[in-house]
Coordinates of C-alpha atoms and ligand atoms in Angstrom, one line a residue:
X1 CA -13.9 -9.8 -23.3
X2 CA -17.1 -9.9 -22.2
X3 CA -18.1 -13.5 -20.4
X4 CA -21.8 -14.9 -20.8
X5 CA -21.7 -16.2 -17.3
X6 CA -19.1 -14.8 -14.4
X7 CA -17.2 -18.0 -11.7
X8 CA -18.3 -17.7 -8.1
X9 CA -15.7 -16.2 -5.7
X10 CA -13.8 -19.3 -4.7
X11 CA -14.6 -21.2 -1.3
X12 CA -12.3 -19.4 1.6
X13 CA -11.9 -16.0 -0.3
X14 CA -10.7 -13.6 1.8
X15 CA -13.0 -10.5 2.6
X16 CA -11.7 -7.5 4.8
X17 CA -10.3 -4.3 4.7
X18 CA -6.7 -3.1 5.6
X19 CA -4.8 0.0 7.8
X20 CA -1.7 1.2 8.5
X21 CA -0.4 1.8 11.9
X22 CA 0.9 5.6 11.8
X23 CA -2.4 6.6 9.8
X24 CA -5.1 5.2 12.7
X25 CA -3.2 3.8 16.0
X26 CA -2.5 7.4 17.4
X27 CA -0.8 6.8 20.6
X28 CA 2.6 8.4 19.2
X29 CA 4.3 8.1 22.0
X30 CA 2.7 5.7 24.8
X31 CA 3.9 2.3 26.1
X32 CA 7.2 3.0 25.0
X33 CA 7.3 4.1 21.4
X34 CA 10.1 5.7 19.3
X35 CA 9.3 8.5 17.1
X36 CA 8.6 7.3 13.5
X37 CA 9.8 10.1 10.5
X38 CA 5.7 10.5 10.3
X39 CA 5.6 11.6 13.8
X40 CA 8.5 13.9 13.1
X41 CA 7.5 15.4 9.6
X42 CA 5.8 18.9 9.0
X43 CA 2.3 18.9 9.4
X44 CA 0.6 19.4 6.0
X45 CA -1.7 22.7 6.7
X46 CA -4.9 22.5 7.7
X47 CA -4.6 19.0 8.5
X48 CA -4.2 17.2 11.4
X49 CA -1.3 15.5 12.5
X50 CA -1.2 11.6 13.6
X51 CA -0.7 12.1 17.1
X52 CA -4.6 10.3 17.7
X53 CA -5.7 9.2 14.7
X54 CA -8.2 7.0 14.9
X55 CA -7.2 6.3 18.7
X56 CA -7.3 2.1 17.1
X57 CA -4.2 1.7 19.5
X58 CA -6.8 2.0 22.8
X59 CA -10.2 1.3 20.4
X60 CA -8.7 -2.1 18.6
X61 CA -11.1 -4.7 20.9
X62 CA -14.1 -2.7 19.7
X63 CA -12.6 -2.1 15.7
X64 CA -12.2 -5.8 15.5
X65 CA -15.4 -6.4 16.9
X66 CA -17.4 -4.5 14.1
X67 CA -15.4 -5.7 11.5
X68 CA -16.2 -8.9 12.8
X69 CA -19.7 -7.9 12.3
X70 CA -19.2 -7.1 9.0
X71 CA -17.8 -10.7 8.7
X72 CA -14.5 -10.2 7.3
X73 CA -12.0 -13.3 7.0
X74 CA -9.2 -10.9 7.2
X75 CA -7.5 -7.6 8.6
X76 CA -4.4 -6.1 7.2
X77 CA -2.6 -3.6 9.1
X78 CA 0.7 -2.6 9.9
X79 CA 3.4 -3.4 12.8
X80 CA 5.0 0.4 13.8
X81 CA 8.7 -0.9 13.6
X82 CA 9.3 2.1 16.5
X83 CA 6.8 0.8 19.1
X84 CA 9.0 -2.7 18.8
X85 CA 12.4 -1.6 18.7
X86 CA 12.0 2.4 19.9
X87 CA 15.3 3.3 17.8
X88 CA 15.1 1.1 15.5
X89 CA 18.4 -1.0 15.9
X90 CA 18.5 -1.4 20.1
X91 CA 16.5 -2.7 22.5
X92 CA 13.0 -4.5 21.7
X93 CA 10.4 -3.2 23.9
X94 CA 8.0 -5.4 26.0
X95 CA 5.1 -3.6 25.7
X96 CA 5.4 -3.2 21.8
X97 CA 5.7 -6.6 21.3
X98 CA 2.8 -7.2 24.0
X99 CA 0.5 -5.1 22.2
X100 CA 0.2 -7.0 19.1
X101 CA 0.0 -10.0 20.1
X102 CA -3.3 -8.4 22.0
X103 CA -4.4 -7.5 18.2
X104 CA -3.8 -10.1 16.3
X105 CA -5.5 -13.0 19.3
X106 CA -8.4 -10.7 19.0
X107 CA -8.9 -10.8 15.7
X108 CA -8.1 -15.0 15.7
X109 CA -10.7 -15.2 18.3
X110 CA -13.3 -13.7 15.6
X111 CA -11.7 -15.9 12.9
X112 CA -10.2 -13.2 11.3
X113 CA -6.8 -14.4 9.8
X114 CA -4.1 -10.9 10.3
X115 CA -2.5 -9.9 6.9
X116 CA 0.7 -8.3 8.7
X117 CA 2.6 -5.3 7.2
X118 CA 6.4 -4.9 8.3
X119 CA 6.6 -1.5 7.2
X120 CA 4.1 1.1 6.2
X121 CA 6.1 4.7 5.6
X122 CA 6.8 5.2 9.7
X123 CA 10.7 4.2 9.8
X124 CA 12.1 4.7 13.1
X125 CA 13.2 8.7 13.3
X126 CA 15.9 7.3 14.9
X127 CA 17.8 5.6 11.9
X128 CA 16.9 8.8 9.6
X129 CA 19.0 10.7 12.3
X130 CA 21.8 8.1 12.7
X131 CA 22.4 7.4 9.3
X132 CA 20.2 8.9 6.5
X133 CA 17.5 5.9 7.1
X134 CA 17.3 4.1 3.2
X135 CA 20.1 5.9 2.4
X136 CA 22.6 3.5 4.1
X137 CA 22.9 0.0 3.9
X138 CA 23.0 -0.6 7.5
X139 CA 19.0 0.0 7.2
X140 CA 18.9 -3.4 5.4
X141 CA 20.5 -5.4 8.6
X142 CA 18.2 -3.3 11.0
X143 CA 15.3 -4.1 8.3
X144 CA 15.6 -7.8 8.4
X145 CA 16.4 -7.5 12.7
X146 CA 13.3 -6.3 13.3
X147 CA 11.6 -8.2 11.2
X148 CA 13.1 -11.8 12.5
X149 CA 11.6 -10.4 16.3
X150 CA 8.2 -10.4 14.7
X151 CA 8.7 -13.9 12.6
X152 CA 9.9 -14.8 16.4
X153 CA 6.8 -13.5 18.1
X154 CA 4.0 -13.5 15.8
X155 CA 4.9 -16.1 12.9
X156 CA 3.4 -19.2 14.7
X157 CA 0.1 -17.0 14.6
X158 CA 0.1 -15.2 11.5
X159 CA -0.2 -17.0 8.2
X160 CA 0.8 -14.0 5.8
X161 CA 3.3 -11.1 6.3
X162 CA 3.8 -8.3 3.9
X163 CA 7.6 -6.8 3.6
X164 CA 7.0 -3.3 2.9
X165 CA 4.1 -1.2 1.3
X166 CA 4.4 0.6 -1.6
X167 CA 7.9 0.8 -2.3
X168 CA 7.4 1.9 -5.5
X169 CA 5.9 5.2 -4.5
X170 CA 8.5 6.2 -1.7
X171 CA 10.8 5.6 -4.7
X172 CA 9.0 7.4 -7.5
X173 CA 7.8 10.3 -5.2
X174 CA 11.4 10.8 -3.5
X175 CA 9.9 10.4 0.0
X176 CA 13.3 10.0 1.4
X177 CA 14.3 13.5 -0.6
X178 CA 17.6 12.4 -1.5
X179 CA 19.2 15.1 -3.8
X180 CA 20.5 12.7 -6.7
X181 CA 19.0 9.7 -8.6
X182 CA 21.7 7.6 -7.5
X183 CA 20.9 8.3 -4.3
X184 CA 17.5 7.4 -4.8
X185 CA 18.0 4.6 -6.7
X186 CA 20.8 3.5 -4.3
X187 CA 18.0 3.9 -1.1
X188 CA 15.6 2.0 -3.4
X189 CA 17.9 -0.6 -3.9
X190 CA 18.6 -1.6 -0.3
X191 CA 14.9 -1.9 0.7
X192 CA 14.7 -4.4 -2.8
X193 CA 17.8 -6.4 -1.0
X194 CA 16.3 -5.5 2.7
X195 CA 12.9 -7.1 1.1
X196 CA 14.9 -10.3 -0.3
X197 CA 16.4 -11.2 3.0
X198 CA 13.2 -10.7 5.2
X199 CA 11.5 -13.0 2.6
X200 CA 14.3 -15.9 2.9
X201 CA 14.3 -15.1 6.9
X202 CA 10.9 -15.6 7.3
X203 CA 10.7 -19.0 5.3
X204 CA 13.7 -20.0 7.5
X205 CA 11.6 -19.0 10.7
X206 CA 8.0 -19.9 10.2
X207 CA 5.2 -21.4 8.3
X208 CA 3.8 -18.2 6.5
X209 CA 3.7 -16.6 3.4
X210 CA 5.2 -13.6 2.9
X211 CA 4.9 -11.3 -0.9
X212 CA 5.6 -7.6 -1.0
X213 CA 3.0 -4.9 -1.2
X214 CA 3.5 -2.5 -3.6
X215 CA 1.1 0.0 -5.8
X216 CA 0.7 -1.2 -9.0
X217 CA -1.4 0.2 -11.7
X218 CA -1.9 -0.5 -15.5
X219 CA -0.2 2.3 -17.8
X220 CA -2.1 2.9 -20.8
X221 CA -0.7 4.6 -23.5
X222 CA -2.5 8.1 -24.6
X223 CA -2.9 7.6 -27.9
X224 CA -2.1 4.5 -30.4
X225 CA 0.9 5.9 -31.9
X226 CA 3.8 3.7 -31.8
X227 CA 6.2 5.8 -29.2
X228 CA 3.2 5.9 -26.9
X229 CA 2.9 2.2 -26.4
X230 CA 6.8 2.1 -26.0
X231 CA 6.5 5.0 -23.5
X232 CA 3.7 2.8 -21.3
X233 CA 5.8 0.0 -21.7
X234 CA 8.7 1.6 -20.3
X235 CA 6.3 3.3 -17.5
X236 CA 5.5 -0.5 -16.8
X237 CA 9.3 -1.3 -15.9
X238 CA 9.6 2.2 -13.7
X239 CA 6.1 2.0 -12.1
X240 CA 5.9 -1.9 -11.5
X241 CA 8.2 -4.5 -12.9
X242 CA 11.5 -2.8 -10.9
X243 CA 9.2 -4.0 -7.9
X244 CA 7.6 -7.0 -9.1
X245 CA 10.5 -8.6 -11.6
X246 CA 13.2 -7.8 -8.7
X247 CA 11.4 -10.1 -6.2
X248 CA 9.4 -12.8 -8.1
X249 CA 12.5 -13.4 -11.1
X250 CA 15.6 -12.1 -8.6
X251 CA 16.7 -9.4 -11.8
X252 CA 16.5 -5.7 -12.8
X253 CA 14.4 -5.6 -15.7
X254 CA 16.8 -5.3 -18.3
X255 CA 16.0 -2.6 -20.5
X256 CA 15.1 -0.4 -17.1
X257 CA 18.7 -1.3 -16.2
X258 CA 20.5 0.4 -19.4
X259 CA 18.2 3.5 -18.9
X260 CA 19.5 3.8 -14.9
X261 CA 22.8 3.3 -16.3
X262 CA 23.1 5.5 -19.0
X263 CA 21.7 7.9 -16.6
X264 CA 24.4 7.6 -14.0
X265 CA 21.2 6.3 -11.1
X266 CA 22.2 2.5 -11.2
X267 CA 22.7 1.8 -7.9
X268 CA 26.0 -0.2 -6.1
X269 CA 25.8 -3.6 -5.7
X270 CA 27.4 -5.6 -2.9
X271 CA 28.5 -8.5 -2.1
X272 CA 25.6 -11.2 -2.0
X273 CA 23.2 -8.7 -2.8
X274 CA 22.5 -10.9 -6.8
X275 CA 22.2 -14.0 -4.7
X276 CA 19.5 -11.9 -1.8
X277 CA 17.3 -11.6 -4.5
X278 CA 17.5 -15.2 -6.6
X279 CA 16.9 -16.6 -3.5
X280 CA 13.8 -14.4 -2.2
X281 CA 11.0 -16.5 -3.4
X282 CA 7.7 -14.6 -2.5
X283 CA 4.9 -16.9 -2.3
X284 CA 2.4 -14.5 -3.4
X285 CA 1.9 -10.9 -4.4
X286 CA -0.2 -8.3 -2.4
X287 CA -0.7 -5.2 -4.4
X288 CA -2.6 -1.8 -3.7
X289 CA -4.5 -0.5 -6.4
X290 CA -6.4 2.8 -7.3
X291 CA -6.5 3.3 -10.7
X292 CA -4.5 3.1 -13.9
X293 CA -1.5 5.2 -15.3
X294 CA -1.7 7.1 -18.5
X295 CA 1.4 8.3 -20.3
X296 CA 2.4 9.8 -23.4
X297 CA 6.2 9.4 -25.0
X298 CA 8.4 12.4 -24.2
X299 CA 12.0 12.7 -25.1
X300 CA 14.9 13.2 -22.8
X301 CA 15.1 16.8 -23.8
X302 CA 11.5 18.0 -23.4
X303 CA 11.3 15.6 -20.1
X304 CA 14.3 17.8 -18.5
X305 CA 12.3 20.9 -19.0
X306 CA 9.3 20.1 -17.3
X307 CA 11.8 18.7 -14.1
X308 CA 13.1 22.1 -14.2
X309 CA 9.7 23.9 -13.9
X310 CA 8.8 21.4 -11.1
X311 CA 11.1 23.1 -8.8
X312 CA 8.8 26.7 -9.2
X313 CA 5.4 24.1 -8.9
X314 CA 3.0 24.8 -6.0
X315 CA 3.0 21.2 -4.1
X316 CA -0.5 21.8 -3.0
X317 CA -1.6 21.3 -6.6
X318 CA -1.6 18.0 -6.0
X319 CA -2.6 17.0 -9.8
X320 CA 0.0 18.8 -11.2
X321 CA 2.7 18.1 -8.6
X322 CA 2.0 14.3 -9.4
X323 CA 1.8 14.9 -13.0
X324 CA 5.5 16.6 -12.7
X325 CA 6.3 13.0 -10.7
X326 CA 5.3 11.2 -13.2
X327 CA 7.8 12.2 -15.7
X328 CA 10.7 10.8 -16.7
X329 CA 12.9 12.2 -19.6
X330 CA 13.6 10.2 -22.2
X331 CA 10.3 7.8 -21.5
X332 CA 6.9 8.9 -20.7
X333 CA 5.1 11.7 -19.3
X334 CA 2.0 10.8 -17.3
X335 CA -0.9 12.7 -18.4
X336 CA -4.6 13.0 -17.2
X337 CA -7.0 10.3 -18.5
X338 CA -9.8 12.0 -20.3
X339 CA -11.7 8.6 -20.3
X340 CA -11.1 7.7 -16.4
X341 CA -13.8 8.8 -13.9
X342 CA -12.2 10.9 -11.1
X343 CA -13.0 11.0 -6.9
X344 CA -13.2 14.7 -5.8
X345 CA -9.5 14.4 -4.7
X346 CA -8.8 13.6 -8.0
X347 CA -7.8 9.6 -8.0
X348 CA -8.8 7.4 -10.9
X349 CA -12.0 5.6 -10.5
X350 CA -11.2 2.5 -12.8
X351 CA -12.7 -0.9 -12.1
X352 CA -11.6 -2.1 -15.9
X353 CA -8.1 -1.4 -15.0
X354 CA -8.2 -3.1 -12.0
X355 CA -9.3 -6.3 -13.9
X356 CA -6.6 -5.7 -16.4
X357 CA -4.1 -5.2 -13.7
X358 CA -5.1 -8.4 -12.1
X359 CA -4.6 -10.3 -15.7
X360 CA -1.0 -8.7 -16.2
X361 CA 0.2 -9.7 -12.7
X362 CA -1.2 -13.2 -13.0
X363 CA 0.0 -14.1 -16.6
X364 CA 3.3 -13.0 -15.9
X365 CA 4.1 -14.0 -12.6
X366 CA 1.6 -17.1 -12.0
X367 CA 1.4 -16.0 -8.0
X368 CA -1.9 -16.1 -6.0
X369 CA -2.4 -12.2 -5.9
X370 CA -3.7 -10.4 -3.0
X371 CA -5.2 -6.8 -3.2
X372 CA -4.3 -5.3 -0.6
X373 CA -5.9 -1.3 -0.9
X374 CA -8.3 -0.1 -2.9
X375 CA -11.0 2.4 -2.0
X376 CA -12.5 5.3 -2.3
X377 CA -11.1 8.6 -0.4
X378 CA -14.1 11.6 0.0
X379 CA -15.3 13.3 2.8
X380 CA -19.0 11.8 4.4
X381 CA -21.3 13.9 5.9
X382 CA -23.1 12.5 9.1
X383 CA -26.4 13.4 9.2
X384 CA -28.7 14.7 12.2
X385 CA -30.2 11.2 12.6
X386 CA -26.8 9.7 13.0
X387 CA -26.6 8.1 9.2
X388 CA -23.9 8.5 6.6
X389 CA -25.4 7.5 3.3
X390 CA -22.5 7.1 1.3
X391 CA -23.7 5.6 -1.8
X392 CA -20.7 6.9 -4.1
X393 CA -18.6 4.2 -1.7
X394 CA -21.1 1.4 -2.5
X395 CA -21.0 2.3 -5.9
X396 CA -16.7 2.5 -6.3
X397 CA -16.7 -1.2 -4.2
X398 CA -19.5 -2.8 -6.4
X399 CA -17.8 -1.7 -9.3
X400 CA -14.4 -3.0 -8.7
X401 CA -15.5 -6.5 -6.6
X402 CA -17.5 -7.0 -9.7
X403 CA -14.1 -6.4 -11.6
X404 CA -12.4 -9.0 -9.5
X405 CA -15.1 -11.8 -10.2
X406 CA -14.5 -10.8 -13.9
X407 CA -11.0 -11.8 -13.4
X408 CA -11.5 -14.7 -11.7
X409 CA -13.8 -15.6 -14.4
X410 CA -10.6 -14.8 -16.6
X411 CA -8.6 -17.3 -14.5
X412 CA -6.7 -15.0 -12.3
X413 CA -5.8 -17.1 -9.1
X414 CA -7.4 -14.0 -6.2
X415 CA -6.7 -14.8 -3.0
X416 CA -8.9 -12.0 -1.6
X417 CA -9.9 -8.5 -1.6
X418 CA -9.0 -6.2 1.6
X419 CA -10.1 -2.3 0.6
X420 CA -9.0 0.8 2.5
X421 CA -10.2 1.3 5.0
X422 CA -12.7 -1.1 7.0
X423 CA -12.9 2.1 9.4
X424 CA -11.8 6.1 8.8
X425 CA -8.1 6.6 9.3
X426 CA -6.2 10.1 8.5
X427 CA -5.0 10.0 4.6
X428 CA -1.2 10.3 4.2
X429 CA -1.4 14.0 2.5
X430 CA -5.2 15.0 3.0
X431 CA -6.3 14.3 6.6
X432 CA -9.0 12.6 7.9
X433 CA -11.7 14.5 5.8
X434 CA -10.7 12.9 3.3
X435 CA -12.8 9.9 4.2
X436 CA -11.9 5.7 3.2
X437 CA -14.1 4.1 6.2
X438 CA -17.0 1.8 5.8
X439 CA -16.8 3.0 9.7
X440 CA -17.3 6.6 10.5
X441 CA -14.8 7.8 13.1
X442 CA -16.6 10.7 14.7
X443 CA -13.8 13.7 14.8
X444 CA -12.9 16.4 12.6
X445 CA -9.5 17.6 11.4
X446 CA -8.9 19.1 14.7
X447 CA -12.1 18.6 17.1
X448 CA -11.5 14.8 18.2
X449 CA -14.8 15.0 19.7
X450 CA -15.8 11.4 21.3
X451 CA -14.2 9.6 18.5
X452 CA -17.0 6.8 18.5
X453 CA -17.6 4.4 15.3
X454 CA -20.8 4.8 13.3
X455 CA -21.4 2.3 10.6
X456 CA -22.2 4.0 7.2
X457 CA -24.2 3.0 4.6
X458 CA -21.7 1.0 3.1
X459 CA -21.2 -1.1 6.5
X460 CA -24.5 -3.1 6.0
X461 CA -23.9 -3.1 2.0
X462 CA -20.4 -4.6 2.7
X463 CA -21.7 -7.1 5.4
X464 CA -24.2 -8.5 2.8
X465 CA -21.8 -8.9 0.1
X466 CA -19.3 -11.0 2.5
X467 CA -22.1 -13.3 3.6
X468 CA -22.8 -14.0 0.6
X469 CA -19.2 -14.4 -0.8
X470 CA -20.1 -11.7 -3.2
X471 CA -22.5 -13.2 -5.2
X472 CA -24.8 -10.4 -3.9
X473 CA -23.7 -7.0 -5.3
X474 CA -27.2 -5.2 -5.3
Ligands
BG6_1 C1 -1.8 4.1 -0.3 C2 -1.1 4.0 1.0 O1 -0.9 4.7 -1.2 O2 -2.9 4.9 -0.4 C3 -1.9 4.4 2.2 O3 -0.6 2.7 1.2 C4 -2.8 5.6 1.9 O4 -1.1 4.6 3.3 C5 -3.7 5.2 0.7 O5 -3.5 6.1 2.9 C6 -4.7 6.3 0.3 O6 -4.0 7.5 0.0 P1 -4.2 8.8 0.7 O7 -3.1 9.7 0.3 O8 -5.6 9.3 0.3 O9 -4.2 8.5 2.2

C-alpha cells in the first residue's frame, strides 16, 4: 500500500553499520590467536587472503572515531572465538579478552552502544581438526563455553549479543562440506541447540538481549500458478522459518520436518535438546538482508537432475553455482528475477522486499527486529583529488532506509538499521574490490599500500541522514 504520509524514525533508533572480525581485523595470528577455518581455507584466486584485512585490529581507535563522526548509535561486529580461546575448548587468552574490552570502551566512550556477534563463519581450526567442527555435538558445549567467557567479560557492558550470523547460509551452501544431508542437517542442528543454550545462558548471566542473526529474504513465487506459491512457501520454511520458527516458537516447522524425514536428513535428537529450544526465548531478531528469493516449483525428479549437473558446474559462476544451491528437489528451484535490479556482482537490489520482509518477520513473530547487513558490494574508484563519489551507494541506502520508514509506517516495531559495512572490509568470496565501505580503505587486492581511511561520498550523505534521524534522505 501506498501511505499518504510516512511515521518519523522512532526516538533512540539505532544508526550504524556492522563487520565481521575475520573479514577486517587482520592480525591472523598476533596476541595469541588460534587459526580460524577462514585463516586455514584455500585462497579464492585472485583474491586476497584475510591475513590484514582492513588492519581494524591495530586501526579500531581511529575506525570508531570516524564512525563516530558519522554519528552512529551503534556498531556491530564480531568477537573471533580463536583470539579468546586459541583452540577453541582450552585455555582463554588474556590478551583476546583484553582486546575487546579496548573496542567496545571505545566505542561507549563515543556513545556508540556494541551490537556483539558470537560467531561470524571463523570457528576455531582447531575443533574442525579435533572433531569435524559442527559436525559433532561436542561443538555445542564448546559453543555455549565460549560464549559464557564473553557474557562473563563483556555482558555488564554490552546491551545486545548476536548468537551466530547467518546460519542459514552455512547450512544451505554446505560450508562445512559434509557429504550427506543428514550430515548437514545433523551439523545444522547442533548450532540451532548450540544457539538455544547461549540464549538461556546469557539471560542467566546478564542484562542483555540476545536474537540470532540470520539472512533472511522474501521468496516470491515466479509466476501465479498455484505450485509456484506452494514452491515459495516451502522455500520460506528452508530459507527462513527452520531459523526463525526453531528459536522464536522452540519447533521444526512442521511440514519442513516431513520433507527432512521422508528424505532420510532429519537430524538426531538428544536428550534435552526439545526442552534447549522451548526454553531459548530471543528477545529480538537481527537479520541480514540483500534482496529477495525467487523460485519456481520443481519436482523431486527434475530437482535431482540439476543436483547431478551441479557436480560438472564451474564454482566461479557464481550465478549459476548459487542458482544450483538454490534447488531443492521436490520443492522449488530458485530462478533469476527478471523484475529485480542487479549490483555488478550480481545481488538483488530490492528495497520493496526489504519492506515486505520486515512485515513478514514482525506479523509473525511480534519481536523488535534488528537489520543487521544490508549494503551494497561494487568496487569504487578513488579519484586523483582523493574523492570516491559513489552515488550508486547513496542511491541503494536511500532506497532501502526509505523502505524501513515505510514499514514503520506499516507498524513494524524497527529497532535500527546497521548496513555493511561503515568502512571497506574484504567480501567472503570476492575480495576487497568488491567494495561495502562508506569508508574507503586505501589497498588493493594485493598492494596494502598505507591502508589509510578516506571518507566517500556516501560518508557525509550517511552523516546527514543520522543527524537527522532519517528524515533527510536528499
Ligand atoms: C553476509 C555475510 O552474507 O554478506 C558477510 O554475513 C558478507 O560476512 C556479506 O561479507 C556480503 O557478502 P560478500 O560475499 O559480498 O562478502
Amino acid at each position: 500500500m501506498e501511505h499518504l504520509k510516512l511515521k518519523p524514525f522512532p526516538k533512540g533508533f539505532l544508526w550504524g553499520a556492522s563487520s565481521s572480525a575475520y573479514q577486517c581485523e587482520g592480525a591472523f595470528d598476533e596476541d595469541g590467536k588460534g587459526l580460524s577455518v577462514q585463516d586455514v581455507a584455500p585462497v579464492i584466486p585472485n583474491t586476497t587472503d584475510f591475513k590484514v584485512a582492513s588492519d581494524h585490529y591495530h586501526r579500531f581507535k581511529e575506525d570508531i572515531a570516524l564512525m563516530a563522526e558519522m554519528g552512529f548509535t551503534e556498531f556491530r561486529f564480531s568477537i573471533a572465538w580463536p583470539r579468546i580461546i586459541p583452540d577453541g575448548d582450552g585455555d582463554i587468552n588474556p590478551k583476546g579478552v583484553a582486546h575487546y574490552h579496548e573496542v567496545i570502551d571505545e566505542c561507549l566512550k563515543h556513545n556508540i552502544q556494541p551490537v556483539i556477534t558470537l560467531y561470524h563463519f571463523d570457528l576455531p581450526n582447531a575443533l574442525q581438526e579435533k572433531y569435524g567442527g559442527w559436525a559433532s555435538r561436542q561443538c555445542i558445549d564448546d559453543f555455549v563455553r565460549y560464549c559464557e567467557v564473553c557474557f562473563k567479560e563483556y555482558g555488564n557492558k554490552v546491551k545486545y549479543f548476536l548468537t551466530i550470523n547467518e546460519q542459514n547460509m552455512m547450512t544451505m551452501f554446505n560450508m562445512g562440506g559434509y557429504k550427506t544431508d543428514k550430515e548437514r542437517y545433523q551439523a545444522n542442528h547442533h548450532m540451532l541447540i548450540a544457539q538455544a543454550k547461549a540464549t538461556i545462558r546469557c539471560h542467566e548471566m546478564c542484562d542483555a538481549w540476545i536474537a540470532p542473526a540470520p539472512n533472511i529474504t522474501c521468496v516470491y513465487p515466479l509466476t501465479s500458478s498455484p505450485l509456484d506459491n506452494l514452491a515459495a512457501m516451502d522455500y520460506d520454511q528452508l530459507r527462513n522459518r527452520l531459523y526463525l520458527d526453531t528459536i522464536v516458537f522452540g519447533e521444526y516447522p512442521e511440514a519442513f520436518k516431513v520433507y527432512l524425514e521422508q528424505r532420510n536428513a532429519m537430524p538426531d535428537f538428544e536428550e534435552g535438546d526439545a526442552e534447549a529450544l522451548k526454553n531459548a526465548h530471543p528477545d529480538f531478531i537481527a537479520f541480514n538482508y540483500y534482496g529477495g528469493s525467487t523460485v519456481k516449483y520443481i519436482s523431486n525428479e527434475d530437482g535431482l537432475k540439476i543436483k547431478e549437473n551441479m557436480k560438472n558446474l564451474d564454482k566461479a559462476n557464481m550465478a549459476e553455482f548459487m542458482t544450483g544451491m538454490m534447488t531443492e528437489p521436490g520443492m522449488a528451484v530458485g530462478v533469476s528475477n527478471p523484475l529485480q535490479e542487479q549490483t555488478s556482482y550480481g545481488m538483488g537490489i530490492d528495497p520493496v522486499g526489504l519492506r515486505i520482509t520486515l512485515r513478514q518477520l514482525w506479523e509473525r513473530y511480534h519481536l523488535p527486529l534488528l537489520i543487521t547487513e544490508n549494503g551494497c558490494g561494487v568496487p569504487d574508484t578513488l579519484e586523483s583529488d582523493g574523492t570516491i563519489h559513489d552515488d550508486y551507494r547513496i542511491d541503494y541506502l536511500r532506497k532501502h532506509i526509505k523502505a524501513c520508514q515505510e514499514a514503520i509506517t506499516d507498524g513494524v516495531d524497527l529497532m535500527g538499521y546497521s548496513p555493511w559495512s561503515a568502512f571497506d572490509l574484504v567480501s567472503t568470496h570476492q575480495g576487497i574490490t568488491k567494495r561495502y565501505g562508506m569508508i574507503y580503505v586505501n589497498r588493493d587486492e594485493f598492494d596494502l599500500k598505507d591502508l589509510a581511511r578516506i571518507k566517500k561520498d556516501s560518508f557525509y550523505w550517511y552523516k546527514k541522514c543520522i543527524e537527522s534521524n532519517g528524515a533527510d534522505l536528499d
